[in-house]
mmCIF file of C-alpha atoms in Angstrom:
data_model
loop_
_atom_site.group_PDB
_atom_site.id
_atom_site.type_symbol
_atom_site.label_atom_id
_atom_site.label_comp_id
_atom_site.label_asym_id
_atom_site.label_seq_id
_atom_site.Cartn_x
_atom_site.Cartn_y
_atom_site.Cartn_z
ATOM 1 C CA MET A 1 166.429 -46.382 14.011
ATOM 2 C CA ASN A 2 167.051 -49.728 15.735
ATOM 3 C CA HIS A 3 163.586 -49.539 17.293
ATOM 4 C CA LEU A 4 162.078 -48.906 13.857
ATOM 5 C CA ILE A 5 163.968 -51.872 12.429
ATOM 6 C CA LYS A 6 162.695 -54.129 15.233
ATOM 7 C CA LEU A 7 159.103 -53.034 14.580
ATOM 8 C CA SER A 8 159.575 -53.609 10.854
ATOM 9 C CA VAL A 9 161.029 -57.077 11.450
ATOM 10 C CA LYS A 10 158.013 -57.963 13.587
ATOM 11 C CA ALA A 11 155.651 -56.635 10.921
ATOM 12 C CA TYR A 12 157.456 -58.601 8.195
ATOM 13 C CA GLN A 13 156.881 -61.803 10.155
ATOM 14 C CA SER A 14 153.104 -61.283 10.433
ATOM 15 C CA LYS A 15 150.596 -63.293 8.423
ATOM 16 C CA LEU A 16 149.311 -60.207 6.628
ATOM 17 C CA ALA A 17 152.832 -59.284 5.489
ATOM 18 C CA TYR A 18 153.359 -62.893 4.369
ATOM 19 C CA ILE A 19 150.193 -62.730 2.252
ATOM 20 C CA LEU A 20 151.067 -59.362 0.709
ATOM 21 C CA ARG A 21 154.695 -60.276 0.055
ATOM 22 C CA HIS A 22 153.966 -63.580 -1.631
ATOM 23 C CA THR A 23 150.989 -62.287 -3.598
ATOM 24 C CA LEU A 24 153.101 -59.525 -5.104
ATOM 25 C CA GLN A 25 156.198 -61.631 -5.684
ATOM 26 C CA VAL A 26 154.363 -64.452 -7.440
ATOM 27 C CA MET A 27 152.743 -61.870 -9.738
ATOM 28 C CA PHE A 28 156.140 -60.376 -10.627
ATOM 29 C CA PRO A 29 156.965 -62.610 -13.650
ATOM 30 C CA ILE A 30 153.531 -61.995 -15.168
ATOM 31 C CA ILE A 31 153.727 -58.245 -14.682
ATOM 32 C CA LEU A 32 157.343 -58.129 -15.893
ATOM 33 C CA VAL A 33 156.286 -59.703 -19.192
ATOM 34 C CA GLY A 34 153.408 -57.233 -19.315
ATOM 35 C CA SER A 35 155.785 -54.331 -18.660
ATOM 36 C CA PHE A 36 157.997 -55.309 -21.587
ATOM 37 C CA ALA A 37 154.896 -55.692 -23.759
ATOM 38 C CA GLU A 38 153.572 -52.275 -22.718
ATOM 39 C CA VAL A 39 156.870 -50.539 -23.465
ATOM 40 C CA LEU A 40 157.159 -52.251 -26.843
ATOM 41 C CA ARG A 41 153.511 -51.561 -27.679
ATOM 42 C CA PHE A 42 153.399 -47.856 -26.857
ATOM 43 C CA THR A 43 157.028 -46.829 -27.414
ATOM 44 C CA PHE A 44 158.183 -49.014 -30.318
ATOM 45 C CA PHE A 45 155.031 -50.218 -32.089
ATOM 46 C CA SER A 46 152.909 -47.072 -31.909
ATOM 47 C CA LYS A 47 153.217 -44.384 -34.566
ATOM 48 C CA SER A 48 153.245 -41.756 -31.798
ATOM 49 C CA GLY A 49 155.778 -43.696 -29.689
ATOM 50 C CA TYR A 50 159.236 -42.331 -28.929
ATOM 51 C CA ILE A 51 161.322 -45.003 -30.696
ATOM 52 C CA SER A 52 158.904 -45.289 -33.606
ATOM 53 C CA THR A 53 158.956 -41.512 -34.069
ATOM 54 C CA ILE A 54 162.730 -41.123 -34.215
ATOM 55 C CA THR A 55 163.393 -44.255 -36.306
ATOM 56 C CA ASN A 56 160.244 -44.384 -38.514
ATOM 57 C CA LEU A 57 159.926 -47.991 -37.383
ATOM 58 C CA ASN A 58 156.498 -48.431 -38.948
ATOM 59 C CA GLN A 59 157.881 -47.704 -42.424
ATOM 60 C CA TRP A 60 160.603 -50.343 -42.647
ATOM 61 C CA LEU A 61 160.061 -53.024 -39.967
ATOM 62 C CA PRO A 62 158.439 -56.188 -41.376
ATOM 63 C CA LEU A 63 155.248 -57.342 -39.638
ATOM 64 C CA TYR A 64 154.988 -54.021 -37.772
ATOM 65 C CA ASN A 65 151.186 -54.216 -37.457
ATOM 66 C CA ASN A 66 151.348 -57.845 -36.344
ATOM 67 C CA LEU A 67 153.886 -56.979 -33.647
ATOM 68 C CA THR A 68 151.612 -54.156 -32.522
ATOM 69 C CA GLN A 69 148.720 -56.587 -32.137
ATOM 70 C CA LEU A 70 150.904 -59.175 -30.394
ATOM 71 C CA THR A 71 152.308 -56.784 -27.779
ATOM 72 C CA ASP A 72 148.882 -55.218 -27.266
ATOM 73 C CA LEU A 73 147.372 -58.656 -26.606
ATOM 74 C CA ILE A 74 150.037 -59.524 -24.024
ATOM 75 C CA PHE A 75 149.654 -56.129 -22.327
ATOM 76 C CA GLU A 76 145.858 -56.451 -22.148
ATOM 77 C CA CYS A 77 146.090 -59.949 -20.636
ATOM 78 C CA THR A 78 148.729 -59.071 -18.024
ATOM 79 C CA ILE A 79 148.933 -55.527 -16.663
ATOM 80 C CA ASN A 80 145.481 -54.494 -17.816
ATOM 81 C CA ILE A 81 143.805 -57.216 -15.720
ATOM 82 C CA ILE A 82 146.243 -57.035 -12.820
ATOM 83 C CA ALA A 83 143.477 -56.918 -10.191
ATOM 84 C CA LEU A 84 142.218 -60.370 -11.220
ATOM 85 C CA TYR A 85 145.627 -61.918 -10.580
ATOM 86 C CA ALA A 86 145.756 -60.093 -7.245
ATOM 87 C CA ALA A 87 142.414 -61.533 -6.132
ATOM 88 C CA PHE A 88 143.441 -65.059 -7.159
ATOM 89 C CA PHE A 89 146.870 -65.126 -5.509
ATOM 90 C CA SER A 90 145.745 -63.201 -2.427
ATOM 91 C CA THR A 91 143.141 -65.895 -1.778
ATOM 92 C CA GLN A 92 145.716 -68.637 -2.348
ATOM 93 C CA TYR A 93 148.276 -67.216 0.080
ATOM 94 C CA THR A 94 145.653 -66.297 2.670
ATOM 95 C CA LEU A 95 144.636 -69.951 2.785
ATOM 96 C CA LYS A 96 148.289 -70.970 2.972
ATOM 97 C CA ALA A 97 149.007 -68.478 5.764
ATOM 98 C CA TYR A 98 146.187 -69.995 7.804
ATOM 99 C CA GLN A 99 147.364 -73.521 6.929
ATOM 100 C CA LYS A 100 144.344 -74.482 4.862
ATOM 101 C CA GLU A 101 144.589 -76.731 1.815
ATOM 102 C CA ILE A 102 141.408 -76.119 -0.191
ATOM 103 C CA PRO A 103 141.571 -77.213 -3.854
ATOM 104 C CA GLY A 104 140.071 -74.510 -6.027
ATOM 105 C CA GLY A 105 139.968 -72.010 -3.176
ATOM 106 C CA ALA A 106 141.839 -69.345 -5.122
ATOM 107 C CA MET A 107 139.264 -69.568 -7.918
ATOM 108 C CA VAL A 108 136.585 -68.461 -5.447
ATOM 109 C CA GLY A 109 138.509 -65.235 -4.855
ATOM 110 C CA LEU A 110 138.710 -64.694 -8.612
ATOM 111 C CA LEU A 111 134.968 -65.378 -8.913
ATOM 112 C CA ALA A 112 134.205 -62.818 -6.197
ATOM 113 C CA TYR A 113 136.217 -60.125 -7.933
ATOM 114 C CA LEU A 114 134.678 -60.870 -11.327
ATOM 115 C CA ILE A 115 131.231 -60.396 -9.777
ATOM 116 C CA ILE A 116 132.306 -57.075 -8.256
ATOM 117 C CA ALA A 117 133.829 -55.824 -11.516
ATOM 118 C CA TYR A 118 131.001 -57.005 -13.786
ATOM 119 C CA GLN A 119 128.957 -54.312 -15.496
ATOM 120 C CA ASN A 120 125.924 -54.572 -17.733
ATOM 121 C CA SER A 121 126.698 -52.855 -21.011
ATOM 122 C CA GLY A 122 123.162 -53.247 -22.369
ATOM 123 C CA ASN A 123 121.836 -55.273 -25.303
ATOM 124 C CA ASN A 124 122.886 -58.465 -23.541
ATOM 125 C CA GLY A 125 126.448 -57.182 -23.479
ATOM 126 C CA PHE A 126 129.077 -58.746 -21.250
ATOM 127 C CA SER A 127 131.889 -56.608 -19.884
ATOM 128 C CA PHE A 128 133.788 -55.628 -16.769
ATOM 129 C CA ASN A 129 134.637 -52.288 -15.198
ATOM 130 C CA ASN A 130 137.959 -51.450 -16.810
ATOM 131 C CA TYR A 131 139.110 -49.289 -13.896
ATOM 132 C CA LEU A 132 138.443 -52.028 -11.327
ATOM 133 C CA VAL A 133 140.167 -54.655 -13.466
ATOM 134 C CA SER A 134 143.253 -52.615 -14.384
ATOM 135 C CA GLN A 135 143.628 -50.194 -11.432
ATOM 136 C CA GLY A 136 141.931 -52.109 -8.625
ATOM 137 C CA MET A 137 144.808 -54.248 -7.364
ATOM 138 C CA LEU A 138 144.341 -53.096 -3.763
ATOM 139 C CA LEU A 139 140.674 -54.059 -3.901
ATOM 140 C CA GLY A 140 141.651 -57.368 -5.487
ATOM 141 C CA ILE A 141 144.034 -58.148 -2.630
ATOM 142 C CA ILE A 142 141.381 -57.214 -0.048
ATOM 143 C CA VAL A 143 138.749 -59.348 -1.781
ATOM 144 C CA GLY A 144 141.182 -62.268 -1.942
ATOM 145 C CA TYR A 145 142.067 -61.908 1.736
ATOM 146 C CA ILE A 146 138.429 -61.792 2.854
ATOM 147 C CA THR A 147 137.556 -64.718 0.599
ATOM 148 C CA GLY A 148 140.416 -66.753 2.035
ATOM 149 C CA ARG A 149 139.352 -65.992 5.598
ATOM 150 C CA VAL A 150 135.735 -66.964 4.884
ATOM 151 C CA LEU A 151 136.808 -70.232 3.273
ATOM 152 C CA ALA A 152 139.163 -70.975 6.159
ATOM 153 C CA LEU A 153 136.334 -70.302 8.606
ATOM 154 C CA PHE A 154 133.774 -72.587 6.987
ATOM 155 C CA ILE A 155 135.879 -75.499 5.775
ATOM 156 C CA ASN A 156 137.868 -78.080 7.688
ATOM 157 C CA ASP A 157 140.653 -79.037 5.310
ATOM 158 C CA GLN A 158 141.033 -82.419 7.003
ATOM 159 C CA THR A 159 137.504 -83.651 6.315
ATOM 160 C CA HIS A 160 135.918 -81.314 3.798
ATOM 161 C CA SER A 161 134.187 -82.492 0.654
ATOM 162 C CA VAL A 162 133.458 -80.544 -2.493
ATOM 163 C CA THR A 163 129.908 -79.848 -1.308
ATOM 164 C CA GLU A 164 131.280 -77.958 1.710
ATOM 165 C CA LEU A 165 132.385 -75.222 -0.698
ATOM 166 C CA ILE A 166 128.798 -74.452 -1.691
ATOM 167 C CA LYS A 167 127.824 -72.500 1.433
ATOM 168 C CA PRO A 168 130.874 -70.170 1.551
ATOM 169 C CA ILE A 169 130.696 -69.642 -2.231
ATOM 170 C CA VAL A 170 127.044 -68.570 -1.941
ATOM 171 C CA ILE A 171 127.873 -66.168 0.911
ATOM 172 C CA ILE A 172 130.892 -64.712 -0.892
ATOM 173 C CA SER A 173 128.965 -64.354 -4.163
ATOM 174 C CA LEU A 174 126.084 -62.521 -2.464
ATOM 175 C CA ILE A 175 128.454 -60.101 -0.713
ATOM 176 C CA ALA A 176 130.306 -59.480 -3.988
ATOM 177 C CA ALA A 177 127.005 -58.848 -5.807
ATOM 178 C CA LEU A 178 125.956 -56.303 -3.165
ATOM 179 C CA ILE A 179 129.292 -54.511 -3.559
ATOM 180 C CA ASN A 180 128.745 -54.469 -7.321
ATOM 181 C CA LEU A 181 125.329 -52.830 -6.857
ATOM 182 C CA LEU A 182 126.812 -50.215 -4.538
ATOM 183 C CA LEU A 183 129.525 -49.355 -7.054
ATOM 184 C CA VAL A 184 126.875 -48.656 -9.691
ATOM 185 C CA PHE A 185 125.811 -45.613 -7.672
ATOM 186 C CA VAL A 186 129.318 -44.219 -7.251
ATOM 187 C CA ASN A 187 129.823 -41.150 -9.398
ATOM 188 C CA GLN A 188 133.183 -40.811 -11.087
ATOM 189 C CA ILE A 189 134.996 -37.468 -10.927
ATOM 190 C CA SER A 190 136.927 -36.371 -13.991
ATOM 191 C CA LEU A 191 140.178 -35.548 -12.231
ATOM 192 C CA PRO A 192 142.215 -34.475 -15.290
ATOM 193 C CA THR A 193 139.556 -31.903 -16.223
ATOM 194 C CA TYR A 194 139.294 -30.700 -12.628
ATOM 195 C CA VAL A 195 143.065 -30.392 -12.264
ATOM 196 C CA ALA A 196 143.393 -28.466 -15.516
ATOM 197 C CA SER A 197 140.550 -26.098 -14.653
ATOM 198 C CA TYR A 198 142.008 -25.413 -11.208
ATOM 199 C CA ILE A 199 145.436 -24.601 -12.646
ATOM 200 C CA THR A 200 143.880 -22.345 -15.293
ATOM 201 C CA GLY A 201 141.939 -20.338 -12.724
ATOM 202 C CA SER A 202 144.658 -20.084 -10.062
ATOM 203 C CA THR A 203 147.449 -17.646 -9.385
ATOM 204 C CA GLY A 204 151.063 -18.742 -9.851
ATOM 205 C CA SER A 205 151.739 -19.632 -6.213
ATOM 206 C CA GLN A 206 148.390 -21.406 -5.810
ATOM 207 C CA ALA A 207 148.978 -23.491 -8.934
ATOM 208 C CA PHE A 208 152.521 -24.327 -7.793
ATOM 209 C CA TRP A 209 151.464 -25.719 -4.417
ATOM 210 C CA TYR A 210 148.464 -27.417 -5.958
ATOM 211 C CA VAL A 211 150.679 -29.297 -8.431
ATOM 212 C CA ILE A 212 153.090 -30.195 -5.610
ATOM 213 C CA GLY A 213 150.195 -31.519 -3.528
ATOM 214 C CA MET A 214 148.662 -33.500 -6.372
ATOM 215 C CA GLY A 215 152.081 -34.898 -7.274
ATOM 216 C CA MET A 216 152.622 -36.082 -3.693
ATOM 217 C CA LEU A 217 149.115 -37.555 -3.617
ATOM 218 C CA THR A 218 149.820 -39.449 -6.839
ATOM 219 C CA ASP A 219 152.977 -41.012 -5.382
ATOM 220 C CA ILE A 220 151.287 -41.829 -2.066
ATOM 221 C CA MET A 221 148.385 -43.504 -3.856
ATOM 222 C CA ALA A 222 150.822 -45.381 -6.096
ATOM 223 C CA THR A 223 152.317 -47.131 -3.049
ATOM 224 C CA PHE A 224 148.846 -48.574 -2.433
ATOM 225 C CA ALA A 225 148.309 -49.506 -6.106
ATOM 226 C CA ILE A 226 145.678 -46.805 -6.585
ATOM 227 C CA GLY A 227 145.735 -44.518 -9.607
ATOM 228 C CA GLY A 228 146.339 -40.906 -8.558
ATOM 229 C CA PRO A 229 145.471 -37.625 -10.325
ATOM 230 C CA PHE A 230 148.769 -37.512 -12.271
ATOM 231 C CA ILE A 231 149.146 -41.255 -12.878
ATOM 232 C CA ASN A 232 148.463 -41.022 -16.625
ATOM 233 C CA SER A 233 150.981 -39.700 -19.117
ATOM 234 C CA PRO A 234 150.480 -36.068 -20.144
ATOM 235 C CA THR A 235 148.046 -35.630 -23.019
ATOM 236 C CA PHE A 236 148.904 -32.001 -23.893
ATOM 237 C CA THR A 237 145.221 -31.418 -24.659
ATOM 238 C CA ASP A 238 144.183 -29.541 -21.509
ATOM 239 C CA ALA A 239 143.774 -25.763 -21.475
ATOM 240 C CA PRO A 240 147.100 -24.887 -19.747
ATOM 241 C CA SER A 241 149.079 -27.097 -22.142
ATOM 242 C CA TRP A 242 147.376 -25.546 -25.160
ATOM 243 C CA ALA A 243 148.034 -22.039 -23.853
ATOM 244 C CA ASN A 244 151.702 -22.854 -23.227
ATOM 245 C CA LEU A 245 152.101 -24.399 -26.670
ATOM 246 C CA MET A 246 150.400 -21.472 -28.428
ATOM 247 C CA HIS A 247 152.723 -19.077 -26.561
ATOM 248 C CA ALA A 248 155.785 -21.079 -27.641
ATOM 249 C CA LEU A 249 154.666 -21.217 -31.273
ATOM 250 C CA LYS A 250 153.906 -17.503 -31.285
ATOM 251 C CA THR A 251 157.166 -16.378 -29.667
ATOM 252 C CA GLY A 252 159.381 -19.197 -30.910
ATOM 253 C CA SER A 253 160.539 -19.950 -27.364
ATOM 254 C CA ALA A 254 159.522 -22.019 -24.331
ATOM 255 C CA TRP A 255 160.539 -19.206 -21.974
ATOM 256 C CA ASN A 256 157.926 -17.177 -20.063
ATOM 257 C CA ALA A 257 155.114 -19.675 -20.599
ATOM 258 C CA PRO A 258 151.796 -18.410 -19.152
ATOM 259 C CA PHE A 259 151.306 -21.567 -17.056
ATOM 260 C CA LYS A 260 154.664 -22.607 -15.609
ATOM 261 C CA TYR A 261 153.255 -24.870 -12.907
ATOM 262 C CA THR A 262 151.378 -27.841 -14.345
ATOM 263 C CA ASP A 263 151.603 -31.610 -14.020
ATOM 264 C CA THR A 264 153.562 -31.664 -17.295
ATOM 265 C CA THR A 265 156.080 -28.907 -16.505
ATOM 266 C CA ILE A 266 156.864 -30.116 -12.969
ATOM 267 C CA PHE A 267 155.681 -33.644 -12.194
ATOM 268 C CA HIS A 268 156.081 -35.502 -15.494
ATOM 269 C CA SER A 269 159.208 -33.591 -16.515
ATOM 270 C CA PHE A 270 161.198 -33.882 -13.281
ATOM 271 C CA ALA A 271 159.486 -36.163 -10.730
ATOM 272 C CA ASN A 272 158.625 -39.245 -12.726
ATOM 273 C CA PHE A 273 161.991 -40.801 -13.573
ATOM 274 C CA GLY A 274 161.232 -44.465 -14.187
ATOM 275 C CA GLY A 275 157.607 -44.019 -13.192
ATOM 276 C CA SER A 276 156.053 -42.986 -9.892
ATOM 277 C CA GLY A 277 158.458 -42.528 -6.992
ATOM 278 C CA CYS A 278 161.451 -42.052 -9.318
ATOM 279 C CA VAL A 279 161.856 -45.835 -9.488
ATOM 280 C CA LEU A 280 164.793 -45.497 -11.888
ATOM 281 C CA ALA A 281 166.801 -44.000 -9.013
ATOM 282 C CA LEU A 282 165.897 -46.970 -6.789
ATOM 283 C CA ILE A 283 167.143 -49.371 -9.465
ATOM 284 C CA ILE A 284 170.446 -47.503 -9.691
ATOM 285 C CA ALA A 285 170.756 -47.413 -5.887
ATOM 286 C CA ILE A 286 170.174 -51.171 -5.643
ATOM 287 C CA LEU A 287 172.690 -51.948 -8.371
ATOM 288 C CA LEU A 288 175.253 -49.718 -6.629
ATOM 289 C CA VAL A 289 174.988 -50.839 -2.990
ATOM 290 C CA SER A 290 172.709 -53.853 -2.609
ATOM 291 C CA HIS A 291 173.985 -57.363 -1.895
ATOM 292 C CA GLU A 292 170.493 -58.888 -1.831
ATOM 293 C CA HIS A 293 170.285 -61.289 -4.777
ATOM 294 C CA ARG A 294 166.540 -60.883 -5.328
ATOM 295 C CA TYR A 295 166.756 -57.083 -5.243
ATOM 296 C CA ARG A 296 169.525 -57.073 -7.829
ATOM 297 C CA SER A 297 167.804 -59.619 -10.055
ATOM 298 C CA VAL A 298 164.479 -57.754 -10.020
ATOM 299 C CA SER A 299 166.251 -54.446 -10.678
ATOM 300 C CA LYS A 300 168.174 -55.790 -13.668
ATOM 301 C CA TRP A 301 165.010 -57.195 -15.216
ATOM 302 C CA SER A 302 163.119 -53.969 -14.500
ATOM 303 C CA LEU A 303 165.734 -51.571 -15.885
ATOM 304 C CA PHE A 304 164.500 -51.658 -19.487
ATOM 305 C CA PRO A 305 160.841 -50.878 -18.646
ATOM 306 C CA ALA A 306 161.910 -48.222 -16.113
ATOM 307 C CA ILE A 307 163.945 -46.340 -18.722
ATOM 308 C CA PHE A 308 160.634 -45.797 -20.506
ATOM 309 C CA ASN A 309 158.805 -44.879 -17.267
ATOM 310 C CA ASN A 310 157.189 -48.235 -16.513
ATOM 311 C CA HIS A 311 157.426 -49.042 -12.804
ATOM 312 C CA TYR A 312 155.096 -52.045 -12.485
ATOM 313 C CA SER A 313 157.709 -54.790 -12.181
ATOM 314 C CA MET A 314 159.659 -52.947 -9.463
ATOM 315 C CA MET A 315 156.486 -52.191 -7.521
ATOM 316 C CA LEU A 316 155.715 -55.906 -7.270
ATOM 317 C CA GLY A 317 159.138 -57.529 -7.459
ATOM 318 C CA ILE A 318 160.891 -55.729 -4.595
ATOM 319 C CA PRO A 319 158.056 -55.094 -3.547
ATOM 320 C CA ILE A 320 157.530 -51.352 -3.085
ATOM 321 C CA LEU A 321 153.768 -51.679 -2.739
ATOM 322 C CA TYR A 322 152.583 -51.617 0.896
ATOM 323 C CA ASN A 323 156.229 -51.481 2.008
ATOM 324 C CA PRO A 324 156.726 -48.934 4.830
ATOM 325 C CA ILE A 325 160.509 -48.884 4.348
ATOM 326 C CA PHE A 326 160.366 -47.629 0.776
ATOM 327 C CA PHE A 327 157.323 -45.411 1.330
ATOM 328 C CA ILE A 328 159.412 -42.474 2.576
ATOM 329 C CA PRO A 329 161.921 -42.222 -0.313
ATOM 330 C CA PHE A 330 159.181 -43.090 -2.811
ATOM 331 C CA VAL A 331 157.360 -39.891 -1.815
ATOM 332 C CA VAL A 332 160.301 -37.712 -0.728
ATOM 333 C CA ALA A 333 162.511 -38.140 -3.827
ATOM 334 C CA PRO A 334 159.880 -36.829 -6.288
ATOM 335 C CA LEU A 335 158.942 -34.086 -3.810
ATOM 336 C CA ILE A 336 162.539 -32.831 -3.727
ATOM 337 C CA ASN A 337 162.603 -32.853 -7.525
ATOM 338 C CA MET A 338 159.350 -30.910 -7.798
ATOM 339 C CA LEU A 339 160.445 -28.290 -5.274
ATOM 340 C CA ILE A 340 163.805 -27.745 -6.982
ATOM 341 C CA ALA A 341 162.315 -27.634 -10.490
ATOM 342 C CA GLY A 342 159.451 -25.412 -9.369
ATOM 343 C CA GLY A 343 161.848 -23.045 -7.634
ATOM 344 C CA LEU A 344 164.006 -22.727 -10.741
ATOM 345 C CA LEU A 345 160.908 -22.145 -12.868
ATOM 346 C CA SER A 346 159.722 -19.397 -10.521
ATOM 347 C CA LEU A 347 163.119 -17.694 -10.764
ATOM 348 C CA ASN A 348 162.945 -18.013 -14.556
ATOM 349 C CA LEU A 349 166.246 -19.911 -14.581
ATOM 350 C CA ILE A 350 164.846 -22.714 -16.724
ATOM 351 C CA PRO A 351 162.079 -22.755 -19.342
ATOM 352 C CA ALA A 352 158.899 -24.791 -18.933
ATOM 353 C CA ALA A 353 158.410 -27.985 -20.935
ATOM 354 C CA VAL A 354 155.643 -26.832 -23.262
ATOM 355 C CA TYR A 355 156.139 -28.901 -26.434
ATOM 356 C CA PRO A 356 154.447 -32.327 -26.744
ATOM 357 C CA VAL A 357 156.736 -35.333 -26.323
ATOM 358 C CA PRO A 358 156.234 -38.785 -27.900
ATOM 359 C CA ALA A 359 154.710 -41.562 -25.801
ATOM 360 C CA GLY A 360 157.300 -43.519 -23.831
ATOM 361 C CA THR A 361 159.981 -40.831 -23.955
ATOM 362 C CA PRO A 362 162.678 -41.724 -21.370
ATOM 363 C CA ALA A 363 162.107 -39.541 -18.306
ATOM 364 C CA PRO A 364 165.458 -37.675 -18.376
ATOM 365 C CA LEU A 365 164.659 -36.592 -21.946
ATOM 366 C CA ILE A 366 161.099 -35.348 -21.336
ATOM 367 C CA ALA A 367 162.173 -31.887 -20.184
ATOM 368 C CA LEU A 368 164.837 -31.689 -22.906
ATOM 369 C CA ILE A 369 162.357 -32.448 -25.695
ATOM 370 C CA GLY A 370 159.557 -30.495 -24.035
ATOM 371 C CA THR A 371 161.702 -27.346 -24.050
ATOM 372 C CA ASN A 372 162.824 -27.923 -27.647
ATOM 373 C CA GLY A 373 166.387 -28.810 -26.701
ATOM 374 C CA ASN A 374 167.320 -26.745 -23.655
ATOM 375 C CA TRP A 375 170.421 -28.514 -22.313
ATOM 376 C CA GLY A 376 170.118 -26.787 -18.955
ATOM 377 C CA VAL A 377 166.983 -28.770 -18.079
ATOM 378 C CA PHE A 378 168.663 -31.985 -19.243
ATOM 379 C CA PHE A 379 171.587 -31.322 -16.894
ATOM 380 C CA LEU A 380 169.071 -30.556 -14.131
ATOM 381 C CA SER A 381 167.365 -33.909 -14.779
ATOM 382 C CA LEU A 382 170.672 -35.753 -14.376
ATOM 383 C CA VAL A 383 171.442 -33.881 -11.138
ATOM 384 C CA LEU A 384 167.993 -34.720 -9.768
ATOM 385 C CA ILE A 385 168.483 -38.414 -10.565
ATOM 386 C CA VAL A 386 171.756 -38.365 -8.609
ATOM 387 C CA ILE A 387 169.968 -36.727 -5.664
ATOM 388 C CA ASP A 388 167.213 -39.348 -5.849
ATOM 389 C CA VAL A 389 169.774 -42.171 -5.802
ATOM 390 C CA ILE A 390 171.365 -40.656 -2.689
ATOM 391 C CA VAL A 391 167.914 -40.464 -1.062
ATOM 392 C CA TYR A 392 167.202 -44.144 -1.781
ATOM 393 C CA ILE A 393 170.565 -45.666 -0.760
ATOM 394 C CA PRO A 394 170.103 -45.650 3.062
ATOM 395 C CA PHE A 395 166.620 -47.159 2.725
ATOM 396 C CA VAL A 396 167.957 -49.947 0.502
ATOM 397 C CA LYS A 397 170.463 -50.809 3.240
ATOM 398 C CA VAL A 398 167.770 -50.735 5.941
ATOM 399 C CA ALA A 399 165.489 -52.948 3.837
ATOM 400 C CA GLU A 400 168.285 -55.505 3.417
ATOM 401 C CA LYS A 401 168.902 -55.537 7.155
ATOM 402 C CA ILE A 402 165.210 -56.132 7.860
ATOM 403 C CA ILE A 403 165.095 -59.011 5.372
ATOM 404 C CA ALA A 404 168.138 -60.608 7.003
ATOM 405 C CA GLU A 405 166.804 -60.255 10.564
ATOM 406 C CA SER A 406 163.228 -61.293 9.776
ATOM 407 C CA GLY A 407 164.252 -64.501 8.033
ATOM 408 C CA VAL A 408 161.934 -63.918 5.061
ATOM 409 C CA LYS A 409 164.825 -64.644 2.699
ATOM 410 C CA HIS A 410 164.548 -68.341 3.525
ATOM 411 C CA GLU A 411 160.772 -68.731 3.693
ATOM 412 C CA LYS A 412 158.827 -70.745 1.122
#
């Protein structure tokens, strides 16, 4: 363990870690505001949202539609263009890491990413690839890093003039345009449809291990800011969900559902507390044992969004993204939950969550509502959260030790 800590300390002191750490941390306030806006928009100010559903908020709250528009606007301009911020700040801190002072340098990184994400919508339309803008943070960081290195290579910050920016901007723009052309030929796979069709045509054991594998893949990809197969909230419109719901309506019970092992019944019901990686458990672990001021501050601010399964602010504020220390519990905690829940489902000790739940339902309540009020699954959810907290605690302590020994607490 000491050897691992020494390696981690050395990694934390590298230029690449400096760039990643500062890029994510400086984005934290923006994404935190966006997280609050997203929760309010889809949980409070949406007619299908959890709070709006149980309180009929849209019927008595003044300016309900205006608040919906306001929170939607903030969400769209923060979280939904997160990759643009990543490209900008990654360029800025790459230049700073290599001790280059280039006015406007960060804007070149933003320009490069806008060129990559641009798409021709026809009829002189002007738009950008929504997936690249909202889910492409990793690509944004890479583009910013490369842009910063190119600028640092071509420009002497002691003598450079504005005209010296022309050559690297032309080179960067051409490379970005070529990447854009390549992306045009990339075919998109409809993962939700593929996942649903695989589950429908598989035996029980095959579907179980498939869901476990896809759940793990989703959490692994989340640590790299890439949307995985189960990253979206359940829609309850795929074939297995419809079959389960029809069975429940016909029999009047959630027991003995035909498709016990789906992303809804296992992953979203028991392995997504606070968002990917069971982030709610990490928040609780930090508040229980951490003495690191920044950890505690970020966790307190992130608690409200995490209750409604929004993990963005924790991913950037701690940060969890690209952090090898938190990678293990981030993947292992949900895996434990899925294995326990799947095992109990296979033994028919708990019913499957087959009923639709409102958007933004707090994670511990998803299984309860999805089973139409089975208190056994609610108790199971609480037990799993406790297990997840126990899993996270030693890694929180190790992370604090690495911060103290690496000296990053005092860097600027």
